[in-house]
Coordinates of C-alpha atoms in Angstrom, one line a residue:
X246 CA 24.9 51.0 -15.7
X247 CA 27.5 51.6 -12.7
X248 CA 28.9 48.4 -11.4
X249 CA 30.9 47.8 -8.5
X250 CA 33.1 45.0 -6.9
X251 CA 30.4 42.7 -4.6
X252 CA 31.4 43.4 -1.0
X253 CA 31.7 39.9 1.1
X254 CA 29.3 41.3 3.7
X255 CA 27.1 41.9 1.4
X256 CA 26.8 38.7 -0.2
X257 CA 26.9 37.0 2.9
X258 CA 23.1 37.2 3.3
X259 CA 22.8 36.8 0.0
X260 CA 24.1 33.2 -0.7
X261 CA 23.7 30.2 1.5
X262 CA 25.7 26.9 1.2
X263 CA 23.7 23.7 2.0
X264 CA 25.6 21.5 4.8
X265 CA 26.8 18.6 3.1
X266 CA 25.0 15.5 3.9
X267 CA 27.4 12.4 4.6
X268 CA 24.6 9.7 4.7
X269 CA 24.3 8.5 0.7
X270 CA 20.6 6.7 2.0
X271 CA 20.0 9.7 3.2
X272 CA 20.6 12.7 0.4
X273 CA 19.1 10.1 -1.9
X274 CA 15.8 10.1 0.4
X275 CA 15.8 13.6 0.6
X276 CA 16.1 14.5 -2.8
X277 CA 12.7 12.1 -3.1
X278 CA 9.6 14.5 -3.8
X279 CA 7.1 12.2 -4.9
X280 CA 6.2 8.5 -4.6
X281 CA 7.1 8.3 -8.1
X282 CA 10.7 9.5 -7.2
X283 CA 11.2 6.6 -4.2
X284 CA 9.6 4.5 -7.1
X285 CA 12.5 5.5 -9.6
X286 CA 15.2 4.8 -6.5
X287 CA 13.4 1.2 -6.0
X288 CA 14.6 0.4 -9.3
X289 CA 17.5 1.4 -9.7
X290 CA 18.8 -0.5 -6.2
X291 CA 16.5 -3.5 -6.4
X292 CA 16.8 -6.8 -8.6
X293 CA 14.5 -6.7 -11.5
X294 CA 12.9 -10.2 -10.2
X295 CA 12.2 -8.4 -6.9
X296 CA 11.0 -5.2 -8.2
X297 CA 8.8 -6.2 -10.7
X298 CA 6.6 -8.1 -8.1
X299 CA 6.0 -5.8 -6.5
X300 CA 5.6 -3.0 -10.0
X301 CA 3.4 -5.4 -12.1
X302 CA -0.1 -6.3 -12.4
X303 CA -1.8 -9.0 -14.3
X304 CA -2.0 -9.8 -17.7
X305 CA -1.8 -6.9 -19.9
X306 CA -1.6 -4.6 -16.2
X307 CA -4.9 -2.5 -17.7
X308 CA -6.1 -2.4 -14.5
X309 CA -3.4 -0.8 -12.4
X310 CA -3.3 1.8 -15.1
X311 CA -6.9 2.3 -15.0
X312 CA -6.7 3.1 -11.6
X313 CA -4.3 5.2 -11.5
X314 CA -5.8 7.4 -14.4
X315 CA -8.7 7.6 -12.5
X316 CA -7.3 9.8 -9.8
X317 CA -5.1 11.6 -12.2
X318 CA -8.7 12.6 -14.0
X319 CA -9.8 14.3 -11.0
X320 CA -10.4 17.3 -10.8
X321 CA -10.6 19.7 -7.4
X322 CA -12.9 22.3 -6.6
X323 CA -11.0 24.8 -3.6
X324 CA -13.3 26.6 -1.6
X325 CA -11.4 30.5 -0.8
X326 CA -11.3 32.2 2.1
X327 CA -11.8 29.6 4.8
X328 CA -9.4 29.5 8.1
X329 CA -6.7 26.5 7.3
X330 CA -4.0 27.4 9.7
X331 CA -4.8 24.3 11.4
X332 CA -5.6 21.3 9.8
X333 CA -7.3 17.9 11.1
X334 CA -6.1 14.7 9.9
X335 CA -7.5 11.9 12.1
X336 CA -10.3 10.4 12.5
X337 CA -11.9 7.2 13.6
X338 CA -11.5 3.9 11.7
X339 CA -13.0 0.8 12.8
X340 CA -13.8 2.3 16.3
X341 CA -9.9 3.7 16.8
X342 CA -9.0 6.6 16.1
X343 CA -5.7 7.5 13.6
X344 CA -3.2 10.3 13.0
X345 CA -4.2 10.0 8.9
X346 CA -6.8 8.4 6.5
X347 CA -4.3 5.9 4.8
X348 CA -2.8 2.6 6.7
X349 CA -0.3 0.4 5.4
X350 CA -1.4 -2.3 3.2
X351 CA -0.6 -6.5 3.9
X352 CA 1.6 -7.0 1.3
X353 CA 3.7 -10.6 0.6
X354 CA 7.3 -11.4 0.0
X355 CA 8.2 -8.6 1.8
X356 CA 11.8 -9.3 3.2
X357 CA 12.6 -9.8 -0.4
X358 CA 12.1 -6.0 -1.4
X359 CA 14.5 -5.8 1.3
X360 CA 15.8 -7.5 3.9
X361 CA 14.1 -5.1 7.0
X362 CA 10.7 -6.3 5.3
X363 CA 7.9 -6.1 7.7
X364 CA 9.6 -5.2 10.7
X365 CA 10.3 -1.4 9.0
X366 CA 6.7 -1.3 7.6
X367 CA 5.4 -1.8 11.1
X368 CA 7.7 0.5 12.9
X369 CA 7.1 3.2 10.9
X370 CA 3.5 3.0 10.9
X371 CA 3.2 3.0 14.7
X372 CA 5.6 5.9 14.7
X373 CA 3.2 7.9 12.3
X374 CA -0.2 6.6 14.0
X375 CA -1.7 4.6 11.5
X376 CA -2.2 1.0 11.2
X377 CA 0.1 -2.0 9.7
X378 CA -1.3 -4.8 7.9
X379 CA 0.4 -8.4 7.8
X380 CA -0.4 -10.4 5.2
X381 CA -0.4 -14.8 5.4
X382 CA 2.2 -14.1 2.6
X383 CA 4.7 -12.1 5.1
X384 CA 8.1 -13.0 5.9
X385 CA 8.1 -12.1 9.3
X386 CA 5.7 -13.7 11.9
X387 CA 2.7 -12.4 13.6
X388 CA 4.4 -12.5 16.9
X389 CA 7.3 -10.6 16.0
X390 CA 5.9 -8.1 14.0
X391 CA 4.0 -7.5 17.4
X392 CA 7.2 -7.3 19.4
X393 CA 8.7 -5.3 17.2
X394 CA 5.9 -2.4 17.2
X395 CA 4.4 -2.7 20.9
X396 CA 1.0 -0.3 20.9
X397 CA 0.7 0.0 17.3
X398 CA -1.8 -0.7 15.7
X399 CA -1.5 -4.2 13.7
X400 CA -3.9 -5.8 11.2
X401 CA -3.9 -9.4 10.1
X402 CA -4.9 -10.4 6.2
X403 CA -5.9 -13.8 6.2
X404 CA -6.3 -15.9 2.7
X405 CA -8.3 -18.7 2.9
X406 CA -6.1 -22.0 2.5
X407 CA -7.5 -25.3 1.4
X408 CA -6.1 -26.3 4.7
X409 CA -8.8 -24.8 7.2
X410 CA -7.0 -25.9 10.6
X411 CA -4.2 -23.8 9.2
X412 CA -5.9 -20.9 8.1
X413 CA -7.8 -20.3 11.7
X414 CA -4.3 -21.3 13.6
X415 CA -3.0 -18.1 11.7
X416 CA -6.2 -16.7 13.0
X417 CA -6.0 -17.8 16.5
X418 CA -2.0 -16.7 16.4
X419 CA -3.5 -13.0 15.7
X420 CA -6.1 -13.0 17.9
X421 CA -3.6 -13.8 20.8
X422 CA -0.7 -11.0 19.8
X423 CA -3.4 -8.4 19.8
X424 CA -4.3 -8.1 16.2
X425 CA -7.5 -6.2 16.5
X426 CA -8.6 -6.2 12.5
X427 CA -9.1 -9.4 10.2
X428 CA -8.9 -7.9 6.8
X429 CA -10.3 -11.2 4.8
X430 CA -9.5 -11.3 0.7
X431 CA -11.9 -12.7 -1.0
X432 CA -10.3 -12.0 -4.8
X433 CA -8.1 -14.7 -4.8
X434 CA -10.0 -18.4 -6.1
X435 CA -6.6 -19.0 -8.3
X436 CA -3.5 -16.9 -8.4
X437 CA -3.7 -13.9 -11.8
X438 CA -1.6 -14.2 -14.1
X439 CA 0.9 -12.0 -13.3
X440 CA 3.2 -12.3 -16.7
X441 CA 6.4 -10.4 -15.5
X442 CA 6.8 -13.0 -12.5
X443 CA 6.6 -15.5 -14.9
X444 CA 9.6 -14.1 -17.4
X445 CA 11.8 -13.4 -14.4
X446 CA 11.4 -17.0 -12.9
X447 CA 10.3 -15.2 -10.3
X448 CA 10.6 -18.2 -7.3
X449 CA 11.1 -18.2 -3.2
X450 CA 14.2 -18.1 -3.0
X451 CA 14.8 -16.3 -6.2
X452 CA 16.4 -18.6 -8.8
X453 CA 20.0 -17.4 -10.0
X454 CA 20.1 -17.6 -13.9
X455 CA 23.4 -15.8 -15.6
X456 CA 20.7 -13.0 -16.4
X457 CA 19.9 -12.9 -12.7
X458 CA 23.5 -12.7 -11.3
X459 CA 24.4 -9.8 -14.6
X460 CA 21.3 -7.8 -13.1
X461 CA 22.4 -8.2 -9.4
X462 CA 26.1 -6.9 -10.2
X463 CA 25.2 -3.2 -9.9
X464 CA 23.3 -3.7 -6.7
X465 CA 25.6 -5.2 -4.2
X466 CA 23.9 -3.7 -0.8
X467 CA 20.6 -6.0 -2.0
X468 CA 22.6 -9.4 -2.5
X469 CA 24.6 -8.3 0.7
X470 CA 21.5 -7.8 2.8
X471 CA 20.1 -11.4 1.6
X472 CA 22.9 -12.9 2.2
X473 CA 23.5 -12.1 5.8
X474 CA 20.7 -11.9 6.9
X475 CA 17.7 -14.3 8.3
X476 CA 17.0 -16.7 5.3
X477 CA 14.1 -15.5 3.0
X478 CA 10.9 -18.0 3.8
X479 CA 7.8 -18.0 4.9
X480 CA 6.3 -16.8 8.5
X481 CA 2.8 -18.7 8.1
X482 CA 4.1 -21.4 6.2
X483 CA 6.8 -24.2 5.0
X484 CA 8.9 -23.2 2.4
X485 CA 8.5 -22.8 -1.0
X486 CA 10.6 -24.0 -3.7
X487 CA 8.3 -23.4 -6.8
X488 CA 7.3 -19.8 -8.4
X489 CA 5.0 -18.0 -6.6
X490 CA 2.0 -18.4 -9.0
X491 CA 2.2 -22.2 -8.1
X492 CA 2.3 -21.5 -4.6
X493 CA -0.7 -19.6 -5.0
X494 CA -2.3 -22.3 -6.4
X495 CA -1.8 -24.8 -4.5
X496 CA -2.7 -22.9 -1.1
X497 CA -5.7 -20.9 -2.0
X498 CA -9.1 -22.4 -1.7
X499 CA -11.4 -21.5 -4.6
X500 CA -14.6 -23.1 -3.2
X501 CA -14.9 -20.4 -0.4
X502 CA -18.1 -19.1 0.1
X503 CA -20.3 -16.3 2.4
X504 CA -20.7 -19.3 4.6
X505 CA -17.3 -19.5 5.4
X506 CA -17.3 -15.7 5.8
X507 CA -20.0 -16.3 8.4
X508 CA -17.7 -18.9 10.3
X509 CA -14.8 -16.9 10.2
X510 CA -16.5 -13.8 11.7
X511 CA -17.9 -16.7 14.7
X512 CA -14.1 -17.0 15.8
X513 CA -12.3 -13.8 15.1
X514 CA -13.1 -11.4 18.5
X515 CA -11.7 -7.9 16.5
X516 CA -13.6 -5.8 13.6
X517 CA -13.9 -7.9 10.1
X518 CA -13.0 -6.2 7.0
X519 CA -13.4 -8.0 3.8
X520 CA -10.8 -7.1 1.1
X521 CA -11.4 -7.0 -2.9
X522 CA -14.9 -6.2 -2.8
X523 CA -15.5 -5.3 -6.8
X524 CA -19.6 -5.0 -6.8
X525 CA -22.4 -2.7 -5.5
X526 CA -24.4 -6.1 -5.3
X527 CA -21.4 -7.7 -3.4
X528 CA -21.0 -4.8 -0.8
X529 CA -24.5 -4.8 -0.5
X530 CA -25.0 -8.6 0.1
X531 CA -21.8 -8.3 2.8
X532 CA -23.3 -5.1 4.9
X533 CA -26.3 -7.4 5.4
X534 CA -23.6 -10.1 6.9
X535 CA -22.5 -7.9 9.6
X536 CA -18.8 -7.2 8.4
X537 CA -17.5 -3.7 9.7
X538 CA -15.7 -2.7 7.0
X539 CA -15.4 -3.3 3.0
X540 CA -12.5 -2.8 1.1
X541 CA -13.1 -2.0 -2.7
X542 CA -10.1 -3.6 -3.8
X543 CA -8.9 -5.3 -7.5
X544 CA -6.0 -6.3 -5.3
X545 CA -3.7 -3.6 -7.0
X546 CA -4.7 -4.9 -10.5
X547 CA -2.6 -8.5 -9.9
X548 CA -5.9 -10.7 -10.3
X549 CA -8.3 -10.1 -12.8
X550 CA -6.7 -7.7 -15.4
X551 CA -9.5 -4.9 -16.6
X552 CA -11.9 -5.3 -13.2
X553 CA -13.9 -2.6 -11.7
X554 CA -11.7 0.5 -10.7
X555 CA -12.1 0.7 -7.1
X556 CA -12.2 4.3 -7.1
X557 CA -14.7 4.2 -9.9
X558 CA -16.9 2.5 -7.5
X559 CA -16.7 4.3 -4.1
X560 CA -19.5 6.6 -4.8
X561 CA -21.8 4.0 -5.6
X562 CA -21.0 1.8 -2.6
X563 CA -21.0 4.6 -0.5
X564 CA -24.7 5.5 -1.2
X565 CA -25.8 1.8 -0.9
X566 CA -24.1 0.8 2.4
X567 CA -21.7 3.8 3.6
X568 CA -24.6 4.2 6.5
X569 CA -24.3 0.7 7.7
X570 CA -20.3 -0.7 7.2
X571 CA -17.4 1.7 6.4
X572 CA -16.4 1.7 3.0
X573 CA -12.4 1.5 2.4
X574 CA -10.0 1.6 -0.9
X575 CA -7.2 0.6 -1.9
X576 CA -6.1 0.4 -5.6
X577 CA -3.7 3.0 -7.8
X578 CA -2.8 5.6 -5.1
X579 CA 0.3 7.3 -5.9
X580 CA 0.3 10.6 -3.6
X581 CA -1.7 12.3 -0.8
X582 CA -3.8 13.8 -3.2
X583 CA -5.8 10.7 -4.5
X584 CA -6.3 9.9 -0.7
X585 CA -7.9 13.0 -0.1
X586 CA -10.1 12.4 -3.5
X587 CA -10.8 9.5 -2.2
X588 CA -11.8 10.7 1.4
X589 CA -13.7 13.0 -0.4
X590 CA -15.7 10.5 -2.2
X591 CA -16.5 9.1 0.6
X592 CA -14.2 6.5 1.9
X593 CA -13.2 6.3 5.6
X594 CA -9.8 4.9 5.0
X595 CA -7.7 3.8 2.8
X596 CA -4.5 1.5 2.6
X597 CA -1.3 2.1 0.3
X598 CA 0.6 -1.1 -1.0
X599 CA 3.4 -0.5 -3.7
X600 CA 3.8 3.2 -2.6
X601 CA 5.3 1.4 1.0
X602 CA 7.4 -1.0 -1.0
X603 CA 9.2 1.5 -3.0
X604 CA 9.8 3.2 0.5
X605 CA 11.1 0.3 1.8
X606 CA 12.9 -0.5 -1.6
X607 CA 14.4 2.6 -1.9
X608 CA 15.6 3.1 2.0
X609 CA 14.8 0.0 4.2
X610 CA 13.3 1.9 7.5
X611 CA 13.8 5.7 6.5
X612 CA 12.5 4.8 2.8
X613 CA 9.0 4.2 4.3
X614 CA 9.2 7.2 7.0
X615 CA 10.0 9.0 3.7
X616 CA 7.2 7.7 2.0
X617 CA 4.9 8.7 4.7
X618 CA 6.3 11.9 5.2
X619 CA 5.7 12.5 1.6
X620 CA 1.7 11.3 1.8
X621 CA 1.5 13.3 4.5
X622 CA 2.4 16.2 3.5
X623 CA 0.7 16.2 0.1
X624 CA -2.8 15.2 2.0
X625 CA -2.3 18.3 4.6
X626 CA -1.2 20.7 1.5
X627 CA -4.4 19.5 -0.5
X628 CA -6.5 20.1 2.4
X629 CA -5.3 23.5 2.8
X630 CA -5.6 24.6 -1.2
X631 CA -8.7 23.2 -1.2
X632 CA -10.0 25.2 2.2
X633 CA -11.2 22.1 4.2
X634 CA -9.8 22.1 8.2
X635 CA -10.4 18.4 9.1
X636 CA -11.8 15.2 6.7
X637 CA -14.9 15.3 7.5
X638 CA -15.1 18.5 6.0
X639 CA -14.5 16.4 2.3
X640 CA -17.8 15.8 0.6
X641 CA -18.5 15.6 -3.1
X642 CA -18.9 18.7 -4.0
X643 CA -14.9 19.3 -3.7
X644 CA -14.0 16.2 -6.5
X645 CA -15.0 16.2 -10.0
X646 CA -14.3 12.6 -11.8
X647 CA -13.9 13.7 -14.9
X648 CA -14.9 11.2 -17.5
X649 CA -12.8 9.5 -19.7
X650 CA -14.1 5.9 -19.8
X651 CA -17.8 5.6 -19.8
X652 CA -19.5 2.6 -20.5
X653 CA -21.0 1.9 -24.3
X654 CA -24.8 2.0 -24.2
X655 CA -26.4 -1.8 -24.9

C-alpha cells in the first residue's frame, strides 16, 4: 500500500474543530441528550434534600417505577411510505389551541430546586406555546407568575384546604390575573408517605444538619442562589416551619366530596380539570358532573404507593368518557416518545412534572428550554419514524402495550 504525506488542503475539509463554548451552563446543557441526562446534571448540582423531593415517590416508590415501565414496554408500529416532511404538533386543548401535546405540570417547592423557580417554568412555556401550571404549593405568587409571562397560557392547581375562605381567595386571585384552567387534585385526603423526605429532614426552610452542610460543600452556586436571593416561603400561604408531610397535613382537607367539586365549578369562570383521577368508575361519575377535562394522575406516584398506572388506564377511560370530557395524563413520562404513546392512546394532553424540574435543576431558565427542546424533538422524530403528519393522525393501531403485569385471575 503507497502512502503519502496528508497535504493540509486536503485535510482541511476533512477535519472540523468545534468552537469552544465559554458558557460552563451552557456545554453542560448541550451535552444533555435525554431527560435522563438533565436528570443526572440535577444531581450532581442540587442538595440531596432538594433533589430527592422532587426524584422520590411514596413508600417503596413502586408506582413511579410502574409507570415508567409502562411506556418503556411499548411497543410502536411505523406505517412506511407516508409524506412526513412536515409535521403537525398542535392541537386544541380545553378550547385553545397549543404548539405541542405536553404542558408544564403545577409542581410545589419550586424555588427550592432552584432559586428562578416558577418564574423560568412559566417563561419558557409561553416561549414554546404550551401552558404553565401553578400549584397552591408554589413559591412564587399567582400575580407574578402572570407578570412575568404576559399572554401565556397559565393554569392554577388548587388543593382543597380545611380553610375554605382561603382556598376560593386563591381561586378568586386566579380568576382575576387571567388563569383560564382550574386543575383541581382530588388525590390528596392526607399527605403519602414519602420516606426519602422524611430521612433528609426534609423542612421549609431546609434544616442544616452537619450531613446537610457536608452535602452542600460541592454545590456552592445552589447555597449561593438561596442565599441572595428572595427568601424561600410560601406564595399562597404563611410560612412553614415543620417538614413538609406535616404541612400537608395540616392544610389538606380529607372530608372533600363531589359536592364541593360542584361548588367549586359554581365560582371558577375558566375550564375545570380534575387532577388524580385513578378509576373508570371515577371518570365516569365526573364526565356526568360537567368537568372539561380529567387528569389520570397517581400524582407522580408520591401518594398511594402501587395505585393504578395512569397510562395503564387511558384506554379504558378513553372509551367510557373520551366523547364527552378530554382525557389527560400525567405520570412517568420521561421523553417525547411516551407522550406520543400516550397521544396515541388517546389522550388529548398531557403534563410533565419532574422532567421540568431536572431542567430547571440542572440550568435554571435554559435547563427547562433544554428540557423542552429535548421533548420536542423526540415527539417530532417519533412522529416522523412512525409516518403520522399531525396527532390526530395517532390512533391505536400505532402502540402496542406489551404485557408485563396482568392481573391474577380471582
Amino acid at each position: 500500500m503507497k502512502r503519502q504525506a496528508p497535504k493540509p488542503r486536503d485535510l482541511r475539509p476533512l477535519l472540523k474543530f468545534k468552537k469552544p463554548t465559554m458558557s460552563a451552563r451552557k456545554r453542560r446543557l448541550d451535552a444533555a441528550l435525554t431527560v435522563d441526562d438533565l436528570r443526572a446534571i440535577a444531581k450532581r448540582r442540587t442538595p440531596k434534600a432538594a433533589f430527592d423531593y422532587t426524584d422520590g415517590a411514596a413508600d417503596g416508590e413502586v408506582s413511579l417505577g410502574r409507570a415508567r415501565e409502562a411506556f418503556g414496554d411499548v411497543q410502536f408500529n411505523p406505517a412506511i411510505l407516508r409524506d412526513v416532511s412536515k409535521v403537525d404538533t398542535s392541537r386544541v386543548v380545553l378550547g385553545e389551541s397549543v404548539a405541542w401535546p405536553f404542558g408544564i405540570a403545577p409542581t410545589g417547592f419550586t424555588r427550592m430546586m432552584h432559586a428562578e423557580g416558577e418564574i423560568a417554568g412559566a417563561q419558557a412555556a409561553k416561549a414554546a406555546g404550551i401552558p404553565f401550571s401553578l400549584s397552591t404549593m408554589g413559591t412564587t405568587s399567582i400575580e407574578d407568575v402572570a407578570a412575568a409571562a404576559p399572554g401565556g397560557r397559565h393554569w392554577f392547581q388548587l388543593y382543597m384546604w380545611k380553610d375554605r375562605d382561603r382556598s376560593m381567595a386563591l381561586v378568586d386571585r386566579a380568576a382575576k390575573a387571567g388563569y383560564d384552567t382550574l386543575l383541581v387534585t382530588v388525590d390528596v385526603p392526607v399527605a403519602g408517605a414519602r420516606l426519602r423526605d422524611v430521612r433528609n429532614g426534609m423542612t421549609i426552610p431546609p434544616t442544616l444538619t452537619p450531613k446537610t452542610v457536608v452535602n452542600a460543600i460541592p454545590r456552592p452556586e445552589w447555597w449561593w442562589n438561596f442565599l441572595t436571593t428572595e427568601p424561600l416561603a410560601f406564595a399562597s400561604l404563611d410560612a412553614w416551619s415543620g417538614t413538609v408531610a406535616d404541612l400537608l397535613d395540616t392544610m389538606f382537607d380529607p372530608t372533600v366530596t363531589y359536592a364541593d367539586l360542584a361548588w367549586i365549578k359554581e365560582q371558577w369562570p375558566g375550564k375545570v380539570v380534575v387532577k388524580g383521577v385513578q378509576t373508570v368508575d371515577d371518570a365516569r361519575r365526573l364526565a356526568d358532573a360537567g368537568v372539561d377535562a380529567v387528569l389520570l394522575s397517581n400524582h407522580g406516584g408520591r401518594q398511594l404507593d402501587r395505585a393504578p398506572v395512569p397510562f395503564h388506564l387511558l384506554p379504558q377511560v378513553v372509551q367510557a368518557v373520551g366523547k364527552d370530557v378530554e382525557v389527560h395524563l400525567d405520570t412517568g413520562i420521561m421523553s417525547g416518545q411516551d407522550i406520543v404513546a400516550a397521544v396515541a392512546h388517546g389522550a388529548a394532553f398531557t403534563l410533565v412534572g419532574r422532567a421540568y424540574l431536572y431542567g430547571l435543576m440542572a440550568g435554571g431558565r435554559p435547563g427547562v428550554d433544554r428540557m423542552i427542546e429535548i421533548l420536542t424533538g423526540q415527539i417530532t422524530r417519533t412522529m416522523r419514524l412512525l409516518g403520522v403528519a399531525s396527532l390526530d393522525e395517532l390512533n391505536p393501531e400505532h402502540v402496542t402495550q406489551l404485557v408485563r403485569m396482568a392481573p391474577r385471575p380471582l
